Structure formats: C-alpha cells, structure tokens
C-alpha positions as MATLAB code, in Angstrom:
seq = 'TAGHALQYQKVCPAMPEPVNAAIEKALLDKAIAFADNQSPVLPISVQNGLDANGRHFKKPTIETKNEQWLRAAVLPAPALTTGIAFNADVQNYGFLQIDVVRGLGGGTLPIKRTVSAIKAFFPNGLTLTESGFDVQISHFIMRRGVSEGPLMADGDGWVKVPVTIPWV';
ca = [
      -0.149   -0.104   -0.045;
       0.960    3.538   -0.284;
       1.879    2.950    3.479;
       5.690    1.778    2.512;
       6.584    5.261    1.332;
       5.019    6.944    4.258;
       6.659    4.804    6.553;
       9.834    4.860    5.048;
       9.504    8.807    5.129;
       9.260    8.180    8.913;
      12.504    6.077    9.000;
      14.264    9.071    6.892;
      12.797   12.155    8.149;
      12.399   15.157    5.958;
      15.228   17.389    7.030;
      18.114   18.603    4.897;
      20.543   15.941    3.857;
      24.228   15.936    2.523;
      24.247   15.525   -1.202;
      24.902   11.372   -0.953;
      21.968   10.895    1.345;
      19.572   12.953   -0.572;
      20.312   11.215   -3.957;
      19.814    7.778   -2.360;
      16.778    8.742   -0.785;
      15.353   10.702   -3.887;
      15.929    7.416   -5.776;
      14.866    4.947   -3.142;
      11.759    7.081   -2.376;
      10.520    6.905   -6.284;
      11.656    2.996   -6.240;
       9.284    2.543   -3.333;
       6.566    4.544   -5.011;
       6.649    2.147   -8.017;
       6.226   -0.822   -6.087;
       3.320    0.684   -4.086;
       1.740    1.589   -7.296;
       1.812   -2.223   -8.975;
      -1.680   -4.239   -8.687;
      -0.777   -6.060   -6.259;
       1.571   -3.992   -4.385;
       5.118   -5.610   -4.615;
       7.257   -6.088   -2.123;
      10.521   -4.175   -2.095;
      13.942   -4.383   -0.341;
      15.865   -1.162   -0.405;
      19.610   -0.622    0.554;
      21.235   -2.838    3.306;
      18.510   -5.253    3.156;
      15.653   -2.977    4.636;
      12.383   -2.985    3.879;
      10.257    0.212    2.651;
       9.358    0.361    6.410;
      12.931    0.505    7.721;
      13.009   -2.717    9.198;
      14.679   -5.735    8.173;
      13.750   -7.428    4.646;
      12.453  -10.822    4.828;
      12.377  -12.580    1.347;
       8.551  -13.405    0.463;
       8.492  -17.548    1.106;
       7.986  -19.470   -2.607;
       4.574  -20.513   -2.145;
       4.121  -20.947   -5.441;
       6.383  -19.982   -8.713;
       4.576  -16.754   -9.156;
       5.815  -14.906   -6.307;
       7.835  -11.669   -7.226;
       9.289   -8.838   -5.214;
      11.890   -6.207   -5.828;
      15.476   -5.241   -4.794;
      16.629   -1.390   -5.016;
      20.176   -0.101   -4.689;
      21.687    2.931   -5.447;
      25.192    2.505   -6.916;
      27.146    5.616   -7.292;
      30.218    6.272   -9.572;
      33.118    8.643   -8.474;
      32.035   12.242   -8.690;
      32.957   14.665  -11.779;
      34.256   18.378  -11.149;
      32.884   20.781  -13.684;
      36.231   23.023  -13.838;
      39.248   23.293  -12.453;
      39.093   25.590   -9.888;
      38.736   24.668   -6.110;
      35.500   26.050   -5.654;
      34.206   24.126   -9.012;
      30.887   22.129   -9.268;
      30.852   18.729   -8.580;
      28.675   16.454  -10.607;
      27.565   13.233   -8.989;
      26.133   10.328  -11.041;
      25.666    6.558  -11.077;
      22.798    4.321  -11.547;
      19.471    2.708   -9.410;
      19.097   -0.863  -10.081;
      15.852   -2.398   -9.310;
      16.213   -6.282   -9.491;
      12.954   -7.840  -10.195;
      12.654  -11.122   -8.578;
      10.538  -13.859   -9.290;
      10.337  -17.532   -8.292;
      11.961  -20.352  -10.517;
       9.725  -21.407  -13.043;
       6.910  -18.387  -12.832;
       7.942  -17.559  -16.140;
       9.390  -14.553  -18.029;
       6.387  -12.293  -19.306;
       5.501  -11.374  -15.864;
       9.050  -10.009  -15.068;
       8.902   -8.470  -18.721;
       5.864   -6.519  -17.869;
       7.203   -5.287  -14.832;
      10.910   -4.036  -16.477;
       8.486   -2.204  -19.012;
       6.500   -0.564  -15.926;
       9.885    0.539  -14.710;
      11.087    1.876  -17.786;
       7.788    3.849  -18.032;
       8.012    5.151  -14.105;
      11.764    6.519  -14.991;
      11.463    8.213  -18.142;
      14.836    9.530  -19.434;
      14.748   13.309  -18.177;
      12.703   12.830  -15.027;
      13.679   15.032  -12.442;
      13.730   14.318   -8.788;
      14.293   16.906   -6.016;
      15.396   16.010   -2.177;
      16.702   18.749    0.227;
      17.573   21.017   -2.699;
      19.305   18.858   -4.767;
      18.071   17.577   -8.107;
      18.864   14.210   -9.620;
      17.944   13.766  -12.956;
      17.254   10.425  -14.948;
      19.542   10.809  -17.755;
      21.669    8.945  -20.485;
      24.344   12.051  -20.599;
      26.890   10.838  -18.675;
      26.775    6.935  -18.919;
      25.470    7.102  -22.687;
      22.759    4.610  -21.824;
      19.283    4.700  -21.005;
      17.037    2.639  -18.620;
      18.164   -0.769  -19.484;
      17.733   -4.460  -18.570;
      19.916   -7.030  -18.040;
      19.675  -11.222  -18.475;
      17.707  -13.492  -16.802;
      19.844  -14.749  -14.000;
      19.519  -17.127  -11.026;
      19.084  -15.399   -7.676;
      19.746  -18.346   -5.061;
      17.021  -20.261   -3.228;
      14.514  -20.799   -6.014;
      14.411  -17.221   -7.562;
      15.503  -15.864  -10.600;
      15.833  -12.108  -11.489;
      16.543   -9.587  -14.115;
      18.222   -6.476  -13.014;
      17.039   -2.951  -14.343;
      19.683   -0.371  -14.562;
      18.491    3.342  -14.541;
      21.018    5.956  -15.077;
      21.141    9.081  -12.909;
      23.282   12.314  -12.571;
];
C-alpha cells in the first residue's frame, strides 16, 4: 500500500540531507512509489536489506513459483568536477538498480511486464528533488538509457532481471 513510502519517510525524516544521502533518498523513494503503485503491491527491499518501512527485509516465501518482489540499490560512480577551480561544482552520477525477482519456473512474461513498467516510471529526463538537490534520470553521462540485464539465478529458487537506471 501507499504506507510503504509513508513508513520510509518516518525512518528518513524530512530534513536537509548531505548530497549523497539526498540522492539515495530521492531514488529509493521513487522506487518505493513504483512498488506501491503495482497491482498487487510488490514487496521491495532497499539499501542494506531494509524493507520500505526501515525494518529488516524478509524475502517472501516461495508458496508458488509466481511470487515476485523487488530489490533496489543506489550505485554511485566517482563524482566529476565540472571545472579546474577549487570551488568548481561537483557532479554526482551513477545507477539505480532495481532487480525484479520471481520464483524459478514462474515464467518470464510477468518479469518483462514489470521491467517495462519500471522503464515507463523512470523516463529519461525525470527530475527528482530532495533537500535542494536535483537528481535527473539521464543517459548523458553514461551514454545509455534505462536498460535490462539478462535473466539470472538469484539463489534459493529465485531468478532475477536487473533493471539499471542512470542518474546524474
């Protein structure tokens, strides 16, 4: 439910954040909003194995091979300085990776539908703002748009397709 994002907000209160924390919060809040907007709502694990409510994430049990959940992580790259002066601006960039995880043998079409929905939810040019910092979904730095990886094993009866979203 929409309670995921609300509970995460309580764990990460609304106060000015340093740039790296603001970037992570903006991207993970958007990933949680995606999970909350699915029907049915998808469980989502965020940084360091936390659930959207800030508690330890417990994988869904594989009651059927059709179980599906998401795992989101912010993967920063080394920052770039935009000039040669000591006070030049610093540009941060990297990837948000959302793994679409499904029970082994549950088919690939449901995964592909979720991947397509993630791509639509994070369009190129989307700007997220947190604590005065803008995070833009952009292919300019990485020279690649939102992309999906191959189907791969994720252990214990799960498979995943990683979705990589570039940001600056």
